[in-house]
Amino acid sequence: MTAPAPGADGAGAALSPVRVVVVDDQATIRLGLRMILDNEPDVTVVGEAGDGETAVAMARALRPDVVLMDVRMPRLDGIEATARIVADPDLADVRTLVLTTFDDDEYVYGALRAGAAGFLLKDADPQTLVDAVHRVRAGDSLLDPAVTGRIISTYVELARHAPLPGADAATGDAPAGLDAATPREREVLLAVARGLSNREIGAELHLTEATVKSHVRSLLTKVGLTNRVQLVILAYEAGVVRPGGAD
């Protein structure tokens, strides 16, 4: 059922199974997610958590590749749990994928700004879930362009009062490093903002995936951000992309 992980480096390179922690306060949802993922030969569910505090502790103890993180939970919600995982230098290789519903826009926006690798709707079909886990493990973000655009267009004004790292706290202007981006890096930024994977960007711009990854890393360094999802928010905040389409 599972295709090779998108974005994996090297042709035919063998990867170890993706280690996943499933986090949701509803046991039935955790069970359903585990059943789907455990059915895959290259995915292993190594733990489950029913609240954010347990999720953070489990991430530190198990060092999974991916944490599937619910948003609304007792004790500690998914936003703060995501922020704690992202802020922990020992968990730099742990990627957080937020599970959401269409009613969670504000929460998801906060999670993305906190450093989540992306989000997945809870009613996604099994293949989409499996593909999402592989994409996130491979270093891609997971962005539904339509949902992302709605979230950002709704909350971009809010961001002016809570600018991204590196932005001017007084004006809300985008990080100054964006001015140093090369024309090609700006093309990559536009493509990232549209939700394209590294492979899709490479095909569109006639670049190798390795080159695309290099451009993304360079952009992140220049603007002082931590992941490509934050680049999407940056693109909207800076006016490089506008809700409903790209300039």
PDB file of C-alpha atoms in Angstrom:
ATOM      1  CA  MET A   1       0.000   0.000   0.000  1.00  0.00           C
ATOM      2  CA  THR A   2       2.856   2.342   0.774  1.00  0.00           C
ATOM      3  CA  ALA A   3       4.925   3.976  -1.945  1.00  0.00           C
ATOM      4  CA  PRO A   4       8.567   4.905  -1.398  1.00  0.00           C
ATOM      5  CA  ALA A   5       8.868   7.843   0.950  1.00  0.00           C
ATOM      6  CA  PRO A   6       8.631  11.102  -1.015  1.00  0.00           C
ATOM      7  CA  GLY A   7      11.678  13.288  -0.713  1.00  0.00           C
ATOM      8  CA  ALA A   8      14.012  10.484   0.300  1.00  0.00           C
ATOM      9  CA  ASP A   9      17.581  11.082  -0.786  1.00  0.00           C
ATOM     10  CA  GLY A  10      19.169   8.635  -3.172  1.00  0.00           C
ATOM     11  CA  ALA A  11      17.625   6.126  -5.533  1.00  0.00           C
ATOM     12  CA  GLY A  12      16.516   2.978  -3.787  1.00  0.00           C
ATOM     13  CA  ALA A  13      18.074   4.013  -0.481  1.00  0.00           C
ATOM     14  CA  ALA A  14      16.684   1.829   2.281  1.00  0.00           C
ATOM     15  CA  LEU A  15      15.247   3.646   5.277  1.00  0.00           C
ATOM     16  CA  SER A  16      14.452   2.178   8.664  1.00  0.00           C
ATOM     17  CA  PRO A  17      10.745   2.057   9.600  1.00  0.00           C
ATOM     18  CA  VAL A  18       9.212   5.388  10.556  1.00  0.00           C
ATOM     19  CA  ARG A  19       8.794   5.488  14.341  1.00  0.00           C
ATOM     20  CA  VAL A  20       5.558   7.241  15.316  1.00  0.00           C
ATOM     21  CA  VAL A  21       3.972   8.396  18.573  1.00  0.00           C
ATOM     22  CA  VAL A  22       0.192   8.845  18.339  1.00  0.00           C
ATOM     23  CA  VAL A  23      -1.287  11.588  20.549  1.00  0.00           C
ATOM     24  CA  ASP A  24      -5.040  12.096  21.022  1.00  0.00           C
ATOM     25  CA  ASP A  25      -7.222  12.318  24.104  1.00  0.00           C
ATOM     26  CA  GLN A  26      -9.785   9.945  22.550  1.00  0.00           C
ATOM     27  CA  ALA A  27      -8.761   6.300  22.846  1.00  0.00           C
ATOM     28  CA  THR A  28     -10.886   5.280  19.853  1.00  0.00           C
ATOM     29  CA  ILE A  29      -9.053   7.733  17.587  1.00  0.00           C
ATOM     30  CA  ARG A  30      -5.680   6.519  18.846  1.00  0.00           C
ATOM     31  CA  LEU A  31      -6.742   2.948  18.168  1.00  0.00           C
ATOM     32  CA  GLY A  32      -7.867   3.789  14.633  1.00  0.00           C
ATOM     33  CA  LEU A  33      -4.623   5.593  13.833  1.00  0.00           C
ATOM     34  CA  ARG A  34      -2.550   2.775  15.291  1.00  0.00           C
ATOM     35  CA  MET A  35      -4.435   0.151  13.262  1.00  0.00           C
ATOM     36  CA  ILE A  36      -3.778   2.054  10.040  1.00  0.00           C
ATOM     37  CA  LEU A  37      -0.099   2.691  10.754  1.00  0.00           C
ATOM     38  CA  ASP A  38       0.697  -0.726  12.218  1.00  0.00           C
ATOM     39  CA  ASN A  39      -0.632  -2.267   9.016  1.00  0.00           C
ATOM     40  CA  GLU A  40       2.318  -0.722   7.175  1.00  0.00           C
ATOM     41  CA  PRO A  41       5.587  -2.694   7.063  1.00  0.00           C
ATOM     42  CA  ASP A  42       7.663   0.492   7.096  1.00  0.00           C
ATOM     43  CA  VAL A  43       5.857   2.293   9.937  1.00  0.00           C
ATOM     44  CA  THR A  44       6.025   1.418  13.643  1.00  0.00           C
ATOM     45  CA  VAL A  45       3.869   2.995  16.351  1.00  0.00           C
ATOM     46  CA  VAL A  46       6.200   3.141  19.339  1.00  0.00           C
ATOM     47  CA  GLY A  47       3.863   4.864  21.783  1.00  0.00           C
ATOM     48  CA  GLU A  48       0.538   6.533  22.507  1.00  0.00           C
ATOM     49  CA  ALA A  49      -0.349   9.532  24.659  1.00  0.00           C
ATOM     50  CA  GLY A  50      -3.649  11.029  25.743  1.00  0.00           C
ATOM     51  CA  ASP A  51      -2.443  14.535  26.679  1.00  0.00           C
ATOM     52  CA  GLY A  52       0.270  17.008  25.791  1.00  0.00           C
ATOM     53  CA  GLU A  53       2.433  16.530  28.872  1.00  0.00           C
ATOM     54  CA  THR A  54       2.643  12.796  28.284  1.00  0.00           C
ATOM     55  CA  ALA A  55       3.363  13.431  24.605  1.00  0.00           C
ATOM     56  CA  VAL A  56       6.365  15.632  25.388  1.00  0.00           C
ATOM     57  CA  ALA A  57       7.696  13.138  27.924  1.00  0.00           C
ATOM     58  CA  MET A  58       7.241  10.300  25.437  1.00  0.00           C
ATOM     59  CA  ALA A  59       9.013  12.247  22.699  1.00  0.00           C
ATOM     60  CA  ARG A  60      11.987  12.746  25.013  1.00  0.00           C
ATOM     61  CA  ALA A  61      12.031   9.106  26.092  1.00  0.00           C
ATOM     62  CA  LEU A  62      11.426   7.411  22.730  1.00  0.00           C
ATOM     63  CA  ARG A  63      12.829   9.920  20.200  1.00  0.00           C
ATOM     64  CA  PRO A  64      10.290   9.039  17.479  1.00  0.00           C
ATOM     65  CA  ASP A  65      10.602  10.292  13.905  1.00  0.00           C
ATOM     66  CA  VAL A  66       7.066  11.695  13.871  1.00  0.00           C
ATOM     67  CA  VAL A  67       4.559  12.729  16.541  1.00  0.00           C
ATOM     68  CA  LEU A  68       0.922  12.759  15.376  1.00  0.00           C
ATOM     69  CA  MET A  69      -0.363  15.523  17.653  1.00  0.00           C
ATOM     70  CA  ASP A  70      -3.990  16.292  18.493  1.00  0.00           C
ATOM     71  CA  VAL A  71      -4.777  19.927  19.315  1.00  0.00           C
ATOM     72  CA  ARG A  72      -7.454  20.006  21.995  1.00  0.00           C
ATOM     73  CA  MET A  73      -6.315  17.897  24.946  1.00  0.00           C
ATOM     74  CA  PRO A  74      -6.312  18.058  28.760  1.00  0.00           C
ATOM     75  CA  ARG A  75      -3.349  19.067  30.923  1.00  0.00           C
ATOM     76  CA  LEU A  76      -1.388  20.505  27.970  1.00  0.00           C
ATOM     77  CA  ASP A  77      -2.789  21.250  24.531  1.00  0.00           C
ATOM     78  CA  GLY A  78      -1.137  20.292  21.264  1.00  0.00           C
ATOM     79  CA  ILE A  79       0.126  23.797  20.553  1.00  0.00           C
ATOM     80  CA  GLU A  80       2.177  24.073  23.723  1.00  0.00           C
ATOM     81  CA  ALA A  81       3.282  20.443  23.452  1.00  0.00           C
ATOM     82  CA  THR A  82       4.490  21.104  19.901  1.00  0.00           C
ATOM     83  CA  ALA A  83       6.311  24.248  21.027  1.00  0.00           C
ATOM     84  CA  ARG A  84       8.105  22.337  23.801  1.00  0.00           C
ATOM     85  CA  ILE A  85       9.200  19.584  21.442  1.00  0.00           C
ATOM     86  CA  VAL A  86      10.454  22.061  18.835  1.00  0.00           C
ATOM     87  CA  ALA A  87      12.289  24.120  21.459  1.00  0.00           C
ATOM     88  CA  ASP A  88      14.160  21.107  22.860  1.00  0.00           C
ATOM     89  CA  PRO A  89      17.543  20.834  21.078  1.00  0.00           C
ATOM     90  CA  ASP A  90      17.683  17.135  21.959  1.00  0.00           C
ATOM     91  CA  LEU A  91      14.523  16.609  19.890  1.00  0.00           C
ATOM     92  CA  ALA A  92      15.709  18.366  16.753  1.00  0.00           C
ATOM     93  CA  ASP A  93      14.993  15.264  14.647  1.00  0.00           C
ATOM     94  CA  VAL A  94      11.460  14.777  15.985  1.00  0.00           C
ATOM     95  CA  ARG A  95       8.844  16.117  13.575  1.00  0.00           C
ATOM     96  CA  THR A  96       5.354  17.057  14.759  1.00  0.00           C
ATOM     97  CA  LEU A  97       2.330  16.565  12.502  1.00  0.00           C
ATOM     98  CA  VAL A  98      -0.815  18.192  13.858  1.00  0.00           C
ATOM     99  CA  LEU A  99      -4.151  16.374  13.642  1.00  0.00           C
ATOM    100  CA  THR A 100      -6.998  18.802  13.161  1.00  0.00           C
ATOM    101  CA  THR A 101     -10.574  19.422  12.111  1.00  0.00           C
ATOM    102  CA  PHE A 102     -11.882  22.341  10.093  1.00  0.00           C
ATOM    103  CA  ASP A 103     -12.999  23.917  13.375  1.00  0.00           C
ATOM    104  CA  ASP A 104      -9.426  24.143  14.659  1.00  0.00           C
ATOM    105  CA  ASP A 105      -8.056  26.872  12.366  1.00  0.00           C
ATOM    106  CA  GLU A 106      -6.865  29.165  15.150  1.00  0.00           C
ATOM    107  CA  TYR A 107      -5.252  26.295  17.021  1.00  0.00           C
ATOM    108  CA  VAL A 108      -3.544  24.986  13.896  1.00  0.00           C
ATOM    109  CA  TYR A 109      -2.183  28.413  13.074  1.00  0.00           C
ATOM    110  CA  GLY A 110      -0.618  28.553  16.520  1.00  0.00           C
ATOM    111  CA  ALA A 111       0.848  25.083  16.121  1.00  0.00           C
ATOM    112  CA  LEU A 112       2.381  25.940  12.761  1.00  0.00           C
ATOM    113  CA  ARG A 113       3.954  29.066  14.191  1.00  0.00           C
ATOM    114  CA  ALA A 114       5.241  26.942  17.070  1.00  0.00           C
ATOM    115  CA  GLY A 115       7.160  24.831  14.576  1.00  0.00           C
ATOM    116  CA  ALA A 116       4.896  21.933  13.575  1.00  0.00           C
ATOM    117  CA  ALA A 117       5.902  20.250  10.323  1.00  0.00           C
ATOM    118  CA  GLY A 118       2.352  20.555   9.028  1.00  0.00           C
ATOM    119  CA  PHE A 119      -1.156  19.384   9.627  1.00  0.00           C
ATOM    120  CA  LEU A 120      -3.497  16.600   8.592  1.00  0.00           C
ATOM    121  CA  LEU A 121      -7.269  16.565   8.759  1.00  0.00           C
ATOM    122  CA  LYS A 122      -8.611  13.888  11.104  1.00  0.00           C
ATOM    123  CA  ASP A 123     -10.927  12.525   8.436  1.00  0.00           C
ATOM    124  CA  ALA A 124      -8.069  11.922   5.983  1.00  0.00           C
ATOM    125  CA  ASP A 125      -8.149   8.532   4.305  1.00  0.00           C
ATOM    126  CA  PRO A 126      -5.637   5.851   5.385  1.00  0.00           C
ATOM    127  CA  GLN A 127      -3.342   6.281   2.383  1.00  0.00           C
ATOM    128  CA  THR A 128      -3.156  10.046   2.954  1.00  0.00           C
ATOM    129  CA  LEU A 129      -2.205   9.419   6.586  1.00  0.00           C
ATOM    130  CA  VAL A 130       0.544   6.976   5.636  1.00  0.00           C
ATOM    131  CA  ASP A 131       1.879   9.271   2.906  1.00  0.00           C
ATOM    132  CA  ALA A 132       1.837  12.185   5.364  1.00  0.00           C
ATOM    133  CA  VAL A 133       3.958  10.297   7.884  1.00  0.00           C
ATOM    134  CA  HIS A 134       6.513   9.465   5.203  1.00  0.00           C
ATOM    135  CA  ARG A 135       6.604  12.994   3.825  1.00  0.00           C
ATOM    136  CA  VAL A 136       7.161  14.532   7.232  1.00  0.00           C
ATOM    137  CA  ARG A 137       9.839  11.991   8.125  1.00  0.00           C
ATOM    138  CA  ALA A 138      11.594  12.781   4.805  1.00  0.00           C
ATOM    139  CA  GLY A 139      11.768  16.479   5.708  1.00  0.00           C
ATOM    140  CA  ASP A 140       8.885  17.800   3.646  1.00  0.00           C
ATOM    141  CA  SER A 141       6.123  19.875   5.137  1.00  0.00           C
ATOM    142  CA  LEU A 142       2.556  18.695   4.818  1.00  0.00           C
ATOM    143  CA  LEU A 143       0.335  21.518   3.667  1.00  0.00           C
ATOM    144  CA  ASP A 144      -3.098  21.432   2.129  1.00  0.00           C
ATOM    145  CA  PRO A 145      -2.939  24.630   0.022  1.00  0.00           C
ATOM    146  CA  ALA A 146      -6.654  25.399   0.378  1.00  0.00           C
ATOM    147  CA  VAL A 147      -6.753  24.925   4.142  1.00  0.00           C
ATOM    148  CA  THR A 148      -3.400  26.651   4.637  1.00  0.00           C
ATOM    149  CA  GLY A 149      -4.548  29.645   2.634  1.00  0.00           C
ATOM    150  CA  ARG A 150      -7.733  29.921   4.676  1.00  0.00           C
ATOM    151  CA  ILE A 151      -5.876  29.726   7.956  1.00  0.00           C
ATOM    152  CA  ILE A 152      -3.274  32.279   6.982  1.00  0.00           C
ATOM    153  CA  SER A 153      -5.699  34.695   5.340  1.00  0.00           C
ATOM    154  CA  THR A 154      -7.784  34.624   8.533  1.00  0.00           C
ATOM    155  CA  TYR A 155      -4.926  35.036  10.978  1.00  0.00           C
ATOM    156  CA  VAL A 156      -2.233  36.931   9.101  1.00  0.00           C
ATOM    157  CA  GLU A 157      -3.409  40.125  10.787  1.00  0.00           C
ATOM    158  CA  LEU A 158      -2.966  38.430  14.148  1.00  0.00           C
ATOM    159  CA  ALA A 159       0.600  37.644  13.166  1.00  0.00           C
ATOM    160  CA  ARG A 160       1.373  41.347  12.898  1.00  0.00           C
ATOM    161  CA  HIS A 161       0.942  41.484  16.663  1.00  0.00           C
ATOM    162  CA  ALA A 162       3.031  38.347  17.211  1.00  0.00           C
ATOM    163  CA  PRO A 163       5.665  38.410  14.449  1.00  0.00           C
ATOM    164  CA  LEU A 164       7.726  35.413  13.506  1.00  0.00           C
ATOM    165  CA  PRO A 165      11.237  35.088  14.946  1.00  0.00           C
ATOM    166  CA  GLY A 166      13.540  37.595  13.300  1.00  0.00           C
ATOM    167  CA  ALA A 167      10.754  39.998  12.361  1.00  0.00           C
ATOM    168  CA  ASP A 168      10.607  43.583  13.521  1.00  0.00           C
ATOM    169  CA  ALA A 169       8.581  43.444  16.727  1.00  0.00           C
ATOM    170  CA  ALA A 170       7.514  47.083  16.348  1.00  0.00           C
ATOM    171  CA  THR A 171       6.309  46.978  12.749  1.00  0.00           C
ATOM    172  CA  GLY A 172       5.609  43.289  12.207  1.00  0.00           C
ATOM    173  CA  ASP A 173       7.740  43.430   9.068  1.00  0.00           C
ATOM    174  CA  ALA A 174       9.101  40.170   7.739  1.00  0.00           C
ATOM    175  CA  PRO A 175      12.603  39.085   8.756  1.00  0.00           C
ATOM    176  CA  ALA A 176      15.195  41.280   7.087  1.00  0.00           C
ATOM    177  CA  GLY A 177      17.016  38.230   5.754  1.00  0.00           C
ATOM    178  CA  LEU A 178      14.345  37.821   3.103  1.00  0.00           C
ATOM    179  CA  ASP A 179      15.908  40.776   1.278  1.00  0.00           C
ATOM    180  CA  ALA A 180      19.054  38.674   0.879  1.00  0.00           C
ATOM    181  CA  ALA A 181      17.209  35.834  -0.863  1.00  0.00           C
ATOM    182  CA  THR A 182      18.333  35.154  -4.409  1.00  0.00           C
ATOM    183  CA  PRO A 183      15.815  35.191  -7.291  1.00  0.00           C
ATOM    184  CA  ARG A 184      15.891  31.389  -7.360  1.00  0.00           C
ATOM    185  CA  GLU A 185      15.305  31.204  -3.600  1.00  0.00           C
ATOM    186  CA  ARG A 186      12.284  33.461  -4.024  1.00  0.00           C
ATOM    187  CA  GLU A 187      10.956  31.102  -6.687  1.00  0.00           C
ATOM    188  CA  VAL A 188      11.391  28.232  -4.264  1.00  0.00           C
ATOM    189  CA  LEU A 189       9.660  30.246  -1.533  1.00  0.00           C
ATOM    190  CA  LEU A 190       6.652  30.806  -3.800  1.00  0.00           C
ATOM    191  CA  ALA A 191       6.491  27.087  -4.537  1.00  0.00           C
ATOM    192  CA  VAL A 192       6.805  26.160  -0.860  1.00  0.00           C
ATOM    193  CA  ALA A 193       3.979  28.592  -0.078  1.00  0.00           C
ATOM    194  CA  ARG A 194       1.797  26.754  -2.589  1.00  0.00           C
ATOM    195  CA  GLY A 195       2.284  23.548  -0.606  1.00  0.00           C
ATOM    196  CA  LEU A 196       4.510  21.773  -3.140  1.00  0.00           C
ATOM    197  CA  SER A 197       6.854  19.014  -1.999  1.00  0.00           C
ATOM    198  CA  ASN A 198      10.578  19.075  -2.767  1.00  0.00           C
ATOM    199  CA  ARG A 199      10.004  16.636  -5.600  1.00  0.00           C
ATOM    200  CA  GLU A 200       7.223  18.769  -7.097  1.00  0.00           C
ATOM    201  CA  ILE A 201       9.283  21.950  -6.768  1.00  0.00           C
ATOM    202  CA  GLY A 202      12.203  20.257  -8.483  1.00  0.00           C
ATOM    203  CA  ALA A 203      10.029  19.135 -11.379  1.00  0.00           C
ATOM    204  CA  GLU A 204       8.498  22.579 -11.790  1.00  0.00           C
ATOM    205  CA  LEU A 205      11.774  24.517 -11.589  1.00  0.00           C
ATOM    206  CA  HIS A 206      13.929  21.859 -13.283  1.00  0.00           C
ATOM    207  CA  LEU A 207      16.061  21.315 -10.178  1.00  0.00           C
ATOM    208  CA  THR A 208      17.174  18.209  -8.338  1.00  0.00           C
ATOM    209  CA  GLU A 209      15.585  17.492  -4.975  1.00  0.00           C
ATOM    210  CA  ALA A 210      18.984  18.013  -3.344  1.00  0.00           C
ATOM    211  CA  THR A 211      19.181  21.480  -4.881  1.00  0.00           C
ATOM    212  CA  VAL A 212      15.670  22.330  -3.699  1.00  0.00           C
ATOM    213  CA  LYS A 213      16.573  21.235  -0.162  1.00  0.00           C
ATOM    214  CA  SER A 214      19.694  23.383  -0.333  1.00  0.00           C
ATOM    215  CA  HIS A 215      17.639  26.441  -1.320  1.00  0.00           C
ATOM    216  CA  VAL A 216      15.139  25.796   1.486  1.00  0.00           C
ATOM    217  CA  ARG A 217      17.942  25.455   4.052  1.00  0.00           C
ATOM    218  CA  SER A 218      19.512  28.672   2.784  1.00  0.00           C
ATOM    219  CA  LEU A 219      16.202  30.525   3.087  1.00  0.00           C
ATOM    220  CA  LEU A 220      15.663  29.259   6.614  1.00  0.00           C
ATOM    221  CA  THR A 221      19.143  30.384   7.623  1.00  0.00           C
ATOM    222  CA  LYS A 222      18.733  33.837   6.088  1.00  0.00           C
ATOM    223  CA  VAL A 223      15.386  34.556   7.754  1.00  0.00           C
ATOM    224  CA  GLY A 224      16.146  32.830  11.057  1.00  0.00           C
ATOM    225  CA  LEU A 225      13.301  30.306  10.984  1.00  0.00           C
ATOM    226  CA  THR A 226      13.272  26.605  11.782  1.00  0.00           C
ATOM    227  CA  ASN A 227      11.091  24.898   9.182  1.00  0.00           C
ATOM    228  CA  ARG A 228       9.410  25.287   5.812  1.00  0.00           C
ATOM    229  CA  VAL A 229       5.921  25.636   7.280  1.00  0.00           C
ATOM    230  CA  GLN A 230       7.034  28.863   8.917  1.00  0.00           C
ATOM    231  CA  LEU A 231       8.312  29.903   5.485  1.00  0.00           C
ATOM    232  CA  VAL A 232       4.725  29.681   4.222  1.00  0.00           C
ATOM    233  CA  ILE A 233       3.533  32.003   6.978  1.00  0.00           C
ATOM    234  CA  LEU A 234       6.459  34.316   6.243  1.00  0.00           C
ATOM    235  CA  ALA A 235       5.512  34.435   2.554  1.00  0.00           C
ATOM    236  CA  TYR A 236       2.023  35.658   3.464  1.00  0.00           C
ATOM    237  CA  GLU A 237       3.178  38.063   6.157  1.00  0.00           C
ATOM    238  CA  ALA A 238       5.760  39.598   3.794  1.00  0.00           C
ATOM    239  CA  GLY A 239       3.234  39.933   0.972  1.00  0.00           C
ATOM    240  CA  VAL A 240       5.253  37.620  -1.280  1.00  0.00           C
ATOM    241  CA  VAL A 241       2.100  35.526  -1.539  1.00  0.00           C
ATOM    242  CA  ARG A 242      -1.400  36.831  -1.001  1.00  0.00           C
ATOM    243  CA  PRO A 243      -4.425  34.867   0.187  1.00  0.00           C
ATOM    244  CA  GLY A 244      -6.058  33.237  -2.802  1.00  0.00           C
ATOM    245  CA  GLY A 245      -2.953  33.087  -4.976  1.00  0.00           C
ATOM    246  CA  ALA A 246       0.660  34.024  -5.594  1.00  0.00           C
ATOM    247  CA  ASP A 247       1.974  37.262  -6.974  1.00  0.00           C
TER     248      ASP A 247
END
